[in-house]
Amino acid sequence: MFFIPMWALFKITAASSFQRIKRRYILEILFNGLRRLEYRGYDSAGIAIDDSSTISSPPLVFRQAGNIESLVNSVNEEITNTDLNLDEVFYFHAGIAHTRWATHGEPAPRNSHPQSSGPGDDFLVVHNGVITNYEVLKETLVRHGFTFDSDTDTEVIPKLAKFVFDKANEEVTVQFCEVVFEVMRHLEGAYALIFKSWHYPNELIACKLGSPLLLGVKELDQGKSNSHVFQDAHFLSKNDHPKEFFLSSDPHALVEHTKKVLVIEDGEVVHLKDGGVTILKSENERGRRNGISRIASVERALSVLEMEVEQINKGKYDHYMQKEIHEQPESLTTTMRGRLIRGGSRKTKTVLLGGLKDHLKTIRRSRRIVFIGCGTSYNAALASRPILEELSGIPVSMEIASDLWDRQGPIYREDTAVFVSQSGETADTLLALDYARENGALCVGITNTAYTRQIEGLYRVALAIGSDTISSQKRREAIIDGLLDLPYKVKEVLKLDEEMKDLAQLLIDEQSLLVFGRGYNYATALEGALKVKEVALMHSEGILAGEMKHGPLALVDENLPIAVIATRDACFSKQQSVIQQLHARKGRLIVMCSKGDAASVSSSGSCRAIEVPHVEDCLQPVVNIVPLQLLAYHLTVLRGHNVDQPRNLAKSVTTQ
């Protein structure tokens, strides 16, 4: 007999195995999966598990505003009050859990997921994304007698599932996947969904459009063999090898269980049932039967996660943000390994970019290159623009993804559109990507979770595009040398940790911070201010220093703290002038300068100088951002805010 606990953690999970399992273990799996996803940000959570191991009955649903532990405590309290047996054994089980970031409706239990089809919980749904036509669907369902309890867009989905189920069963017995396909046919927007229903015990259905979704597969006896060796088609089907299946929006919830994953594609439906997985897609409208879409199965290949459990643990650090800052030297080394070749004294220094190699000639013929991103990714692209223009000779323009999409800005077939994203799933960036594709542009993607690694990756792109120009060879080789030495320079600047903590102590009660940058370091000013803003919850603004006299100078007085980035590059003398003008107006100055320049930027000792290692001018933003990251971190801790869960923000913005 196959045991199928299916865990769906959103920010999701699901599973299946051949053994007896207790309810307490089911809860543990789901709660731990949600904890793995806390770093993404959320304001409420919920969970649904089966009520009984012997009969089909409405599931147990728990929903709570606040953090994961609030949900855990409320579940434990309910267990105590109802004498729920945690030692009840299941051979089959389907459980779902979810953390929500509010888009429709305030954080509250009624707005938390899973959302229900109504009394009896015939259908339950957890959802990432936004349903843009939910108001129209809601009006239709209300006319058919449905009442709504939440303010969410998600609630229309389980209610629509029940409507489809009830109507279809008047004529023919309908399968779970058929219900889901018909629901999908009516949804507009972006979504990753998990469906659970007591009408279909021991089954889960997952589907997606525009939002991320992964299937993890674990064979329970896989430890006896090489875990990287498997036959895709047989591995997913029901056979004599018991398995656990996990569905998640993020690999962090999967890696402690399995590294074997399937990346679900748009329009696909994953049907977990009886110890096997079926991947399905709907055929065209002509194939519809009795109002229900005809469905065809598809074959997909599993892949292996390149991630270790240690990577998702805090280790010796107090917070994930602190860990990410201090592990940047190692992460930069990993990113560059095998992709930058320094060679010997007679060998040319080269860059290896396998995914871009075949398109370099097309890019070099482009009329322009357009960088497109949001937030930190936009800033990373901005930091990279000058060197790309210098090495390629191609004009580079900047676009914020949401603005490009909103105004339907001009994108041409002769353009190369470079999309920069930390997650690869940012909703506004994906919409802009679709728009650029429709207009015929060559589209290139740069994805990395860390700002400094995004810049490093973009510099490698610039080096590759400009590699056909002999006149810039020495410059390129100097940049490659600088990139390879960069991890050591970042490690050196991390020694400023205590100094930045002391500075944060001085700024703890301030309401605002201005950051002035120029040239390569305008992006540094924007990114540093953004980090202070989003985690320390302190107003902070990054300003182009050349615009100082066009408005910002009016804000300067003896009370306002101002950071000026004045490391050695072509803009250094101009930044010295900025410092003098701010000093003349009694500004409270914090100056970031190259080692040995403290005296020249603050001859009267009126400025607090932060000295950083000097590197190749275009690489300086990677070094210069680190003190500002440390400042943002320490300000957040000292002000008593949650470093790893910024207020109102998600780690990955999958909604518009």
Short mmCIF file of C-alpha atoms in Angstrom, two decimals, residues 233-432:
data_model
loop_
_atom_site.label_atom_id
_atom_site.label_comp_id
_atom_site.label_asym_id
_atom_site.label_seq_id
_atom_site.Cartn_x
_atom_site.Cartn_y
_atom_site.Cartn_z
CA ALA A 233 9.26 8.80 -16.61
CA HIS A 234 9.26 5.88 -14.16
CA PHE A 235 10.29 7.98 -11.20
CA LEU A 236 7.11 10.05 -11.33
CA SER A 237 4.71 7.16 -11.88
CA LYS A 238 3.23 4.84 -9.31
CA ASN A 239 5.54 1.85 -8.81
CA ASP A 240 6.96 -0.36 -6.09
CA HIS A 241 9.14 2.44 -4.70
CA PRO A 242 7.27 4.53 -2.13
CA LYS A 243 7.73 8.26 -2.52
CA GLU A 244 7.01 11.59 -0.93
CA PHE A 245 5.86 14.45 -3.11
CA PHE A 246 6.34 18.10 -2.23
CA LEU A 247 4.93 21.18 -3.93
CA SER A 248 6.45 24.55 -3.14
CA SER A 249 6.81 28.03 -4.51
CA ASP A 250 10.44 28.08 -3.38
CA PRO A 251 13.27 25.49 -3.30
CA HIS A 252 14.12 26.49 0.29
CA ALA A 253 11.17 24.40 1.50
CA LEU A 254 12.25 21.38 -0.54
CA VAL A 255 16.00 21.03 -0.17
CA GLU A 256 15.94 19.39 3.27
CA HIS A 257 13.69 16.65 1.84
CA THR A 258 14.93 16.17 -1.73
CA LYS A 259 17.00 17.73 -4.50
CA LYS A 260 14.97 16.09 -7.28
CA VAL A 261 12.59 18.71 -8.62
CA LEU A 262 10.34 19.45 -11.53
CA VAL A 263 9.86 23.10 -12.50
CA ILE A 264 6.18 23.42 -13.38
CA GLU A 265 5.48 25.39 -16.55
CA ASP A 266 2.62 27.80 -17.24
CA GLY A 267 -0.64 26.06 -18.08
CA GLU A 268 0.42 22.72 -16.63
CA VAL A 269 -1.55 20.86 -13.97
CA VAL A 270 0.15 18.51 -11.52
CA HIS A 271 -2.10 15.72 -10.25
CA LEU A 272 -0.84 13.84 -7.19
CA LYS A 273 -2.76 10.63 -6.58
CA ASP A 274 -2.16 7.06 -5.43
CA GLY A 275 1.60 7.32 -5.13
CA GLY A 276 2.20 8.82 -8.57
CA VAL A 277 2.30 12.13 -10.38
CA THR A 278 0.63 13.01 -13.66
CA ILE A 279 1.51 16.21 -15.53
CA LEU A 280 -1.41 17.40 -17.63
CA LYS A 281 -2.24 20.12 -20.13
CA SER A 282 -5.57 21.19 -21.57
CA GLU A 283 -6.27 20.62 -25.25
CA ASN A 284 -7.88 23.34 -27.36
CA GLU A 285 -11.46 24.49 -27.03
CA ARG A 286 -12.71 22.04 -29.67
CA GLY A 287 -11.93 19.20 -27.31
CA ARG A 288 -14.30 20.37 -24.60
CA ARG A 289 -16.89 17.80 -23.51
CA ASN A 290 -20.04 18.77 -21.60
CA GLY A 291 -18.48 22.09 -20.61
CA ILE A 292 -15.32 20.40 -19.31
CA SER A 293 -11.95 20.68 -21.10
CA ARG A 294 -10.34 17.53 -22.53
CA ILE A 295 -6.97 16.89 -21.00
CA ALA A 296 -3.75 15.35 -22.31
CA SER A 297 -0.79 14.09 -20.28
CA VAL A 298 2.74 15.35 -20.96
CA GLU A 299 6.17 13.99 -20.10
CA ARG A 300 8.58 16.19 -18.18
CA ALA A 301 12.14 15.74 -16.93
CA LEU A 302 13.29 16.12 -13.35
CA SER A 303 16.33 18.22 -12.50
CA VAL A 304 18.61 18.40 -9.48
CA LEU A 305 18.75 21.39 -7.11
CA GLU A 306 22.20 22.89 -6.67
CA MET A 307 21.56 23.85 -3.09
CA GLU A 308 22.58 22.53 0.32
CA VAL A 309 20.62 22.67 3.58
CA GLU A 310 23.48 24.68 5.11
CA GLN A 311 22.76 27.48 2.66
CA ILE A 312 19.30 28.05 4.12
CA ASN A 313 20.36 27.96 7.76
CA LYS A 314 21.57 31.04 9.64
CA GLY A 315 24.56 29.15 11.01
CA LYS A 316 26.65 31.34 13.34
CA TYR A 317 24.76 34.50 12.39
CA ASP A 318 21.85 36.09 14.25
CA HIS A 319 19.89 36.97 11.11
CA TYR A 320 19.69 35.89 7.47
CA MET A 321 20.50 39.43 6.33
CA GLN A 322 23.66 39.44 8.42
CA LYS A 323 24.60 36.05 6.92
CA GLU A 324 24.01 37.29 3.38
CA ILE A 325 26.18 40.38 3.94
CA HIS A 326 29.11 38.50 5.48
CA GLU A 327 29.03 35.62 3.00
CA GLN A 328 29.38 37.91 -0.03
CA PRO A 329 33.10 37.15 -0.53
CA GLU A 330 32.34 33.42 -0.81
CA SER A 331 29.27 33.98 -2.99
CA LEU A 332 31.24 36.21 -5.37
CA THR A 333 33.96 33.57 -5.62
CA THR A 334 31.37 30.90 -6.39
CA THR A 335 29.68 33.02 -9.03
CA MET A 336 32.94 33.72 -10.87
CA ARG A 337 34.43 30.24 -10.56
CA GLY A 338 35.11 28.82 -14.02
CA ARG A 339 33.62 31.89 -15.72
CA LEU A 340 36.60 34.25 -15.53
CA ILE A 341 39.94 33.01 -16.88
CA ARG A 342 42.97 35.02 -15.88
CA GLY A 343 45.49 32.79 -17.71
CA GLY A 344 49.27 33.06 -17.56
CA SER A 345 51.46 36.00 -18.48
CA ARG A 346 51.08 35.35 -22.20
CA LYS A 347 47.47 34.24 -22.19
CA THR A 348 44.58 36.59 -22.84
CA LYS A 349 42.20 37.05 -19.94
CA THR A 350 38.74 35.85 -20.97
CA VAL A 351 35.13 35.61 -19.87
CA LEU A 352 33.00 32.49 -20.34
CA LEU A 353 29.26 33.08 -20.83
CA GLY A 354 27.79 29.91 -22.29
CA GLY A 355 24.18 31.10 -22.42
CA LEU A 356 25.06 34.35 -24.20
CA LYS A 357 27.84 33.18 -26.52
CA ASP A 358 25.61 32.42 -29.51
CA HIS A 359 23.89 35.81 -29.35
CA LEU A 360 26.88 38.16 -29.00
CA LYS A 361 26.96 39.12 -32.69
CA THR A 362 23.27 40.00 -32.60
CA ILE A 363 23.71 42.08 -29.45
CA ARG A 364 26.66 43.97 -30.96
CA ARG A 365 24.46 44.93 -33.92
CA SER A 366 21.73 46.26 -31.62
CA ARG A 367 20.59 49.83 -31.99
CA ARG A 368 20.51 50.06 -28.20
CA ILE A 369 20.55 47.92 -25.09
CA VAL A 370 17.69 48.40 -22.64
CA PHE A 371 18.16 47.44 -18.99
CA ILE A 372 14.85 46.55 -17.32
CA GLY A 373 14.36 45.78 -13.63
CA CYS A 374 12.75 46.76 -10.33
CA GLY A 375 14.21 47.96 -7.03
CA THR A 376 17.60 46.48 -6.21
CA SER A 377 17.83 44.84 -9.64
CA TYR A 378 17.30 48.19 -11.34
CA ASN A 379 20.08 49.67 -9.18
CA ALA A 380 22.45 46.85 -10.12
CA ALA A 381 21.76 47.49 -13.80
CA LEU A 382 22.33 51.22 -13.29
CA ALA A 383 25.72 50.53 -11.69
CA SER A 384 26.65 48.46 -14.75
CA ARG A 385 25.46 50.86 -17.45
CA PRO A 386 28.62 53.03 -17.70
CA ILE A 387 31.02 50.15 -18.26
CA LEU A 388 28.71 48.47 -20.78
CA GLU A 389 28.50 51.68 -22.78
CA GLU A 390 32.27 52.14 -22.55
CA LEU A 391 33.19 48.64 -23.69
CA SER A 392 30.46 48.09 -26.28
CA GLY A 393 29.92 51.57 -27.72
CA ILE A 394 26.18 50.81 -27.73
CA PRO A 395 23.73 53.27 -26.11
CA VAL A 396 22.23 51.80 -22.92
CA SER A 397 18.88 53.01 -21.58
CA MET A 398 17.25 52.25 -18.24
CA GLU A 399 13.65 51.21 -17.65
CA ILE A 400 11.75 50.45 -14.48
CA ALA A 401 9.71 47.39 -15.45
CA SER A 402 6.33 48.60 -14.17
CA ASP A 403 6.72 51.99 -15.89
CA LEU A 404 7.72 50.42 -19.22
CA TRP A 405 4.66 48.19 -19.08
CA ASP A 406 2.31 50.98 -17.92
CA ARG A 407 3.20 53.40 -20.68
CA GLN A 408 3.87 50.73 -23.33
CA GLY A 409 7.22 52.37 -24.02
CA PRO A 410 8.87 51.87 -27.41
CA ILE A 411 10.78 48.60 -27.78
CA TYR A 412 12.06 47.65 -31.23
CA ARG A 413 13.28 44.58 -33.05
CA GLU A 414 16.74 46.13 -33.21
CA ASP A 415 16.89 46.38 -29.38
CA THR A 416 18.44 43.99 -26.92
CA ALA A 417 16.37 43.99 -23.71
CA VAL A 418 18.30 42.84 -20.62
CA PHE A 419 16.00 41.84 -17.75
CA VAL A 420 17.57 41.87 -14.30
CA SER A 421 15.84 40.09 -11.40
CA GLN A 422 16.79 38.68 -8.02
CA SER A 423 14.22 35.89 -8.17
CA GLY A 424 13.38 35.47 -11.85
CA GLU A 425 9.71 35.64 -10.88
CA THR A 426 9.08 39.38 -10.34
CA ALA A 427 5.62 40.01 -11.78
CA ASP A 428 6.28 43.47 -13.27
CA THR A 429 9.52 42.27 -14.87
CA LEU A 430 7.78 39.24 -16.39
CA LEU A 431 5.06 41.47 -17.86
CA ALA A 432 7.73 43.71 -19.36
#
